[in-house]
Amino acid sequence: MPLDYEALKAYRIPQTEMALTKRDTMLYALGIGLGADPTDERQLRFVYEKNLLAVPTMATLIAAPHAWIRKANVGSSGKSVHAGISFRLHRPIPVEGSFRSENSVDEVVDKGEGKAALVTTRRRVFSEQDDALIFEILSTSMQRGDGGFGGPSTSSAPAHEVPGSPPDMVVDMPTLPQQGLIYRLSGDYNPLHADPEHARSNGFPRPILHGLCTYGIAGHALLRALCDYEPARLVAMSARFSRPVYPGDTLQIQIWQRGDTAHFRCLVPARDNEVVLDFGHVELA
């Protein structure tokens, strides 16, 4: 059954609700490497309940409608790989509370017969306490083998290519061998990130790190380098996933600052500078 483009565009993704605790907020921060220096008071604000703050990239996991396309009956194979993510904050993320998301299909791109479909969803997340819009997320998945349905072949989303000049800043971010096992406790229990046998059956020598964990680690680097750990200054961030990361890798985040915006990319120096996040872009307050 081929992908039904019209049915997918019209599909109403169910509203998703989520309760967030301070423990969840601290656990997410630990999962992306905050607290690596437990004497750094700037980092402690994200992992210790005293004067607790939320990391902006935590937006990616709040009230997310996981695996919705597998239940949608629109002809998709359901074989999905995360391809890109962006968020825009309208106000700082509360460290606890109840949230609901309103979700819709924003764009579907046809990469051709036998290739993939790129499906982008828009998630608008509201506080249940006062019904205020907290943030918006655009999330793109690569639906393997779903191409060839006759839809548009190019995306309308801007491509933020990094400059050709040397970066203005470089931040090295080591990851722990158990990084994926910590991060998965924030809600993504895909065995690809924990089970060696499952990883091998999917073509990887060992479990890989969650793409959103890599994205969060890059956000941590940007928060440190550009915002002095003040989360209200990091208001928007986007990137595309290009290659997998393995727990224990050291990531290098290259940053080009341009006033109140910046470009970035993330690579693994130990693997011939393999780029794992590309087309990175941030907006600063």
Short mmCIF file of C-alpha atoms in Angstrom, two decimals:
data_model
loop_
_atom_site.label_atom_id
_atom_site.label_comp_id
_atom_site.label_asym_id
_atom_site.label_seq_id
_atom_site.Cartn_x
_atom_site.Cartn_y
_atom_site.Cartn_z
CA MET A 1 0.00 0.00 0.00
CA PRO A 2 1.62 3.31 -1.10
CA LEU A 3 1.68 6.34 1.15
CA ASP A 4 -1.61 8.23 0.87
CA TYR A 5 -0.46 11.85 0.65
CA GLU A 6 -3.90 13.45 0.98
CA ALA A 7 -4.88 11.24 3.92
CA LEU A 8 -1.60 11.98 5.68
CA LYS A 9 -1.91 15.74 5.21
CA ALA A 10 -5.48 15.61 6.57
CA TYR A 11 -4.73 13.26 9.46
CA ARG A 12 -5.50 14.66 12.90
CA ILE A 13 -2.69 13.60 15.25
CA PRO A 14 -4.18 13.01 18.70
CA GLN A 15 -3.67 15.63 21.38
CA THR A 16 -1.00 14.51 23.86
CA GLU A 17 -0.84 15.32 27.56
CA MET A 18 2.10 15.09 29.95
CA ALA A 19 2.82 15.84 33.59
CA LEU A 20 6.35 17.05 34.32
CA THR A 21 8.04 16.91 37.71
CA LYS A 22 11.17 18.60 38.99
CA ARG A 23 12.78 15.16 39.04
CA ASP A 24 12.05 14.82 35.29
CA THR A 25 13.64 18.21 34.66
CA MET A 26 16.80 17.30 36.56
CA LEU A 27 17.02 13.84 34.98
CA TYR A 28 16.80 15.30 31.47
CA ALA A 29 19.63 17.74 32.27
CA LEU A 30 21.80 14.90 33.61
CA GLY A 31 21.06 12.93 30.45
CA ILE A 32 22.61 15.63 28.24
CA GLY A 33 25.68 16.15 30.44
CA LEU A 34 24.76 18.95 32.83
CA GLY A 35 26.44 18.46 36.19
CA ALA A 36 29.62 17.02 34.71
CA ASP A 37 31.37 19.60 36.89
CA PRO A 38 29.40 19.29 40.14
CA THR A 39 31.13 22.38 41.57
CA ASP A 40 29.98 24.63 38.72
CA GLU A 41 27.07 26.55 40.22
CA ARG A 42 25.80 27.51 36.75
CA GLN A 43 25.32 23.83 35.86
CA LEU A 44 23.91 22.95 39.27
CA ARG A 45 20.89 25.17 38.62
CA PHE A 46 19.69 22.54 36.11
CA VAL A 47 20.34 19.38 38.18
CA TYR A 48 19.70 20.49 41.78
CA GLU A 49 16.27 21.44 43.09
CA LYS A 50 17.54 24.69 44.65
CA ASN A 51 16.55 27.51 42.24
CA LEU A 52 15.96 24.90 39.52
CA LEU A 53 15.88 25.91 35.83
CA ALA A 54 14.85 23.93 32.74
CA VAL A 55 17.21 23.39 29.79
CA PRO A 56 15.58 24.85 26.64
CA THR A 57 16.12 21.66 24.59
CA MET A 58 13.88 19.79 27.04
CA ALA A 59 11.08 21.13 24.84
CA THR A 60 11.79 18.25 22.45
CA LEU A 61 10.42 15.61 24.82
CA ILE A 62 7.41 17.36 26.37
CA ALA A 63 4.01 16.01 25.25
CA ALA A 64 5.45 14.37 22.13
CA PRO A 65 3.07 12.07 20.18
CA HIS A 66 5.40 9.06 19.86
CA ALA A 67 5.05 6.73 16.83
CA TRP A 68 1.75 8.32 15.79
CA ILE A 69 2.22 7.49 12.07
CA ARG A 70 2.20 3.74 12.77
CA LYS A 71 -1.39 4.10 14.00
CA ALA A 72 -2.57 6.49 11.28
CA ASN A 73 -3.48 3.99 8.50
CA VAL A 74 -2.05 6.22 5.76
CA GLY A 75 0.08 3.59 4.00
CA SER A 76 3.35 4.30 5.75
CA SER A 77 5.85 1.48 6.34
CA GLY A 78 6.37 2.86 9.86
CA LYS A 79 10.15 2.56 9.39
CA SER A 80 11.14 5.92 10.75
CA VAL A 81 14.45 7.72 11.36
CA HIS A 82 14.61 11.17 12.95
CA ALA A 83 15.89 13.64 10.34
CA GLY A 84 15.61 17.09 11.94
CA ILE A 85 14.21 19.12 14.82
CA SER A 86 13.65 22.74 15.75
CA PHE A 87 12.02 24.55 18.65
CA ARG A 88 10.95 28.09 19.37
CA LEU A 89 10.21 29.17 22.94
CA HIS A 90 7.48 31.71 23.61
CA ARG A 91 8.24 31.73 27.34
CA PRO A 92 10.68 29.81 29.59
CA ILE A 93 9.81 26.15 30.14
CA PRO A 94 8.41 25.58 33.66
CA VAL A 95 10.38 23.07 35.74
CA GLU A 96 7.15 21.23 36.64
CA GLY A 97 3.53 21.25 35.61
CA SER A 98 1.00 19.72 33.24
CA PHE A 99 1.15 20.26 29.48
CA ARG A 100 -0.87 19.40 26.40
CA SER A 101 0.20 19.44 22.78
CA GLU A 102 -1.76 20.16 19.62
CA ASN A 103 -0.13 18.32 16.71
CA SER A 104 -0.51 18.55 12.95
CA VAL A 105 1.23 17.40 9.77
CA ASP A 106 3.05 20.47 8.47
CA GLU A 107 4.78 19.20 5.33
CA VAL A 108 5.39 15.95 3.39
CA VAL A 109 8.25 15.71 0.89
CA ASP A 110 8.57 12.88 -1.66
CA LYS A 111 12.20 11.82 -2.23
CA GLY A 112 11.23 9.43 -5.06
CA GLU A 113 10.28 5.84 -5.80
CA GLY A 114 12.05 3.40 -3.49
CA LYS A 115 13.38 6.27 -1.38
CA ALA A 116 12.02 8.07 1.66
CA ALA A 117 9.24 10.47 2.50
CA LEU A 118 10.14 13.36 4.81
CA VAL A 119 7.24 14.06 7.16
CA THR A 120 7.35 17.23 9.25
CA THR A 121 4.94 17.72 12.13
CA ARG A 122 4.19 20.87 14.11
CA ARG A 123 3.69 20.54 17.87
CA ARG A 124 2.27 23.47 19.85
CA VAL A 125 2.62 22.91 23.59
CA PHE A 126 0.43 24.70 26.14
CA SER A 127 0.51 24.90 29.92
CA GLU A 128 -2.56 23.30 31.46
CA GLN A 129 -2.26 25.77 34.36
CA ASP A 130 -3.05 28.92 32.36
CA ASP A 131 -3.51 27.67 28.75
CA ALA A 132 -0.49 29.71 27.62
CA LEU A 133 1.51 28.66 24.56
CA ILE A 134 4.97 27.69 25.87
CA PHE A 135 6.77 26.60 22.70
CA GLU A 136 6.46 25.18 19.20
CA ILE A 137 8.36 22.24 17.71
CA LEU A 138 8.91 21.25 14.08
CA SER A 139 10.03 17.63 13.89
CA THR A 140 10.98 15.85 10.66
CA SER A 141 11.09 12.08 10.28
CA MET A 142 12.48 10.14 7.34
CA GLN A 143 9.94 7.43 6.55
CA ARG A 144 12.09 4.84 4.80
CA GLY A 145 10.66 3.36 1.60
CA ASP A 146 7.59 5.61 1.62
CA GLY A 147 8.62 7.79 -1.34
CA GLY A 148 7.16 7.70 -4.84
CA PHE A 149 3.62 8.81 -4.01
CA GLY A 150 3.71 11.89 -6.26
CA GLY A 151 4.03 14.61 -3.63
CA PRO A 152 6.25 17.72 -3.67
CA SER A 153 9.96 16.89 -4.00
CA THR A 154 11.47 19.83 -2.11
CA SER A 155 10.98 21.34 1.33
CA SER A 156 9.94 24.90 2.02
CA ALA A 157 12.03 24.98 5.22
CA PRO A 158 15.18 27.16 5.12
CA ALA A 159 18.55 25.38 4.99
CA HIS A 160 20.94 27.10 7.39
CA GLU A 161 24.29 26.14 5.89
CA VAL A 162 27.32 26.82 8.06
CA PRO A 163 29.79 29.44 6.80
CA GLY A 164 32.91 28.39 4.90
CA SER A 165 35.16 30.33 7.31
CA PRO A 166 36.77 28.79 10.41
CA PRO A 167 34.39 28.68 13.40
CA ASP A 168 34.46 31.48 15.97
CA MET A 169 34.22 28.98 18.85
CA VAL A 170 34.80 25.27 19.32
CA VAL A 171 33.38 23.37 22.32
CA ASP A 172 34.31 19.76 23.06
CA MET A 173 31.65 17.74 24.85
CA PRO A 174 32.60 14.24 26.03
CA THR A 175 29.81 11.70 26.47
CA LEU A 176 29.67 8.84 28.95
CA PRO A 177 29.60 5.16 27.90
CA GLN A 178 26.29 4.96 29.78
CA GLN A 179 24.92 8.24 28.33
CA GLY A 180 22.14 6.52 26.38
CA LEU A 181 21.09 4.50 29.42
CA ILE A 182 20.69 7.72 31.40
CA TYR A 183 18.95 9.67 28.64
CA ARG A 184 16.39 6.91 27.91
CA LEU A 185 14.97 7.39 31.42
CA SER A 186 13.50 10.64 30.11
CA GLY A 187 11.02 8.59 28.09
CA ASP A 188 12.55 7.17 24.88
CA TYR A 189 12.85 3.44 25.58
CA ASN A 190 13.71 2.34 22.03
CA PRO A 191 15.94 -0.76 22.51
CA LEU A 192 18.21 0.51 19.73
CA HIS A 193 19.79 2.71 22.42
CA ALA A 194 20.21 0.04 25.09
CA ASP A 195 20.14 -3.53 23.73
CA PRO A 196 23.37 -4.68 21.98
CA GLU A 197 21.62 -7.53 20.15
CA HIS A 198 18.86 -5.23 18.89
CA ALA A 199 21.46 -2.69 17.71
CA ARG A 200 23.38 -5.38 15.79
CA SER A 201 20.19 -6.60 14.12
CA ASN A 202 19.70 -3.04 12.85
CA GLY A 203 23.20 -2.78 11.40
CA PHE A 204 25.04 -1.07 14.26
CA PRO A 205 27.96 -2.62 16.14
CA ARG A 206 26.51 -1.48 19.46
CA PRO A 207 23.70 0.74 20.80
CA ILE A 208 23.69 4.27 19.43
CA LEU A 209 22.91 7.49 21.26
CA HIS A 210 19.47 9.02 20.85
CA GLY A 211 19.51 11.74 18.19
CA LEU A 212 17.68 14.05 20.58
CA CYS A 213 20.37 13.41 23.20
CA THR A 214 23.02 14.54 20.70
CA TYR A 215 20.85 17.57 19.95
CA GLY A 216 20.52 18.28 23.68
CA ILE A 217 24.30 18.02 24.19
CA ALA A 218 24.81 20.51 21.36
CA GLY A 219 22.25 22.77 23.05
CA HIS A 220 24.22 22.45 26.29
CA ALA A 221 27.37 23.57 24.45
CA LEU A 222 25.53 26.55 22.95
CA LEU A 223 24.04 27.44 26.33
CA ARG A 224 27.56 27.48 27.78
CA ALA A 225 29.35 29.25 24.93
CA LEU A 226 26.75 31.83 23.92
CA CYS A 227 24.44 32.31 26.90
CA ASP A 228 26.57 31.84 30.03
CA TYR A 229 24.04 29.20 31.10
CA GLU A 230 21.12 31.66 31.05
CA PRO A 231 18.34 29.58 29.44
CA ALA A 232 16.06 32.54 28.68
CA ARG A 233 18.64 33.72 26.12
CA LEU A 234 18.34 30.59 23.93
CA VAL A 235 14.97 31.08 22.25
CA ALA A 236 15.18 28.96 19.08
CA MET A 237 17.37 26.13 17.81
CA SER A 238 17.29 23.88 14.75
CA ALA A 239 19.50 21.14 13.30
CA ARG A 240 19.44 18.13 11.01
CA PHE A 241 20.63 14.67 12.02
CA SER A 242 23.23 13.27 9.63
CA ARG A 243 25.10 10.37 11.31
CA PRO A 244 24.75 8.30 14.50
CA VAL A 245 26.70 8.95 17.71
CA TYR A 246 27.93 6.20 20.03
CA PRO A 247 27.92 6.64 23.81
CA GLY A 248 31.48 7.47 24.85
CA ASP A 249 32.16 9.62 21.76
CA THR A 250 33.52 13.11 22.30
CA LEU A 251 31.48 15.61 20.31
CA GLN A 252 32.92 18.82 18.94
CA ILE A 253 30.49 21.69 18.44
CA GLN A 254 31.70 24.34 15.99
CA ILE A 255 29.98 27.72 16.32
CA TRP A 256 29.81 30.77 14.04
CA GLN A 257 28.21 33.71 15.86
CA ARG A 258 26.43 36.41 13.87
CA GLY A 259 25.06 38.96 16.36
CA ASP A 260 21.88 37.58 17.91
CA THR A 261 22.00 34.42 15.76
CA ALA A 262 24.58 31.68 15.31
CA HIS A 263 25.28 28.72 13.04
CA PHE A 264 26.66 25.47 14.37
CA ARG A 265 27.46 21.88 13.50
CA CYS A 266 28.49 18.90 15.57
CA LEU A 267 31.13 16.34 14.61
CA VAL A 268 33.13 13.44 16.05
CA PRO A 269 36.87 14.17 15.73
CA ALA A 270 37.84 10.53 16.46
CA ARG A 271 35.93 9.39 13.34
CA ASP A 272 37.70 11.66 10.83
CA ASN A 273 35.56 14.64 11.86
CA GLU A 274 32.36 12.88 10.83
CA VAL A 275 29.48 15.37 10.96
CA VAL A 276 26.59 14.10 13.12
CA LEU A 277 24.48 17.29 13.35
CA ASP A 278 24.42 19.76 10.47
CA PHE A 279 22.67 22.95 9.34
CA GLY A 280 22.51 24.08 12.96
CA HIS A 281 21.03 27.49 13.72
CA VAL A 282 20.14 29.33 16.93
CA GLU A 283 18.44 32.60 17.84
CA LEU A 284 19.43 34.48 20.99
CA ALA A 285 17.59 37.01 23.14
#
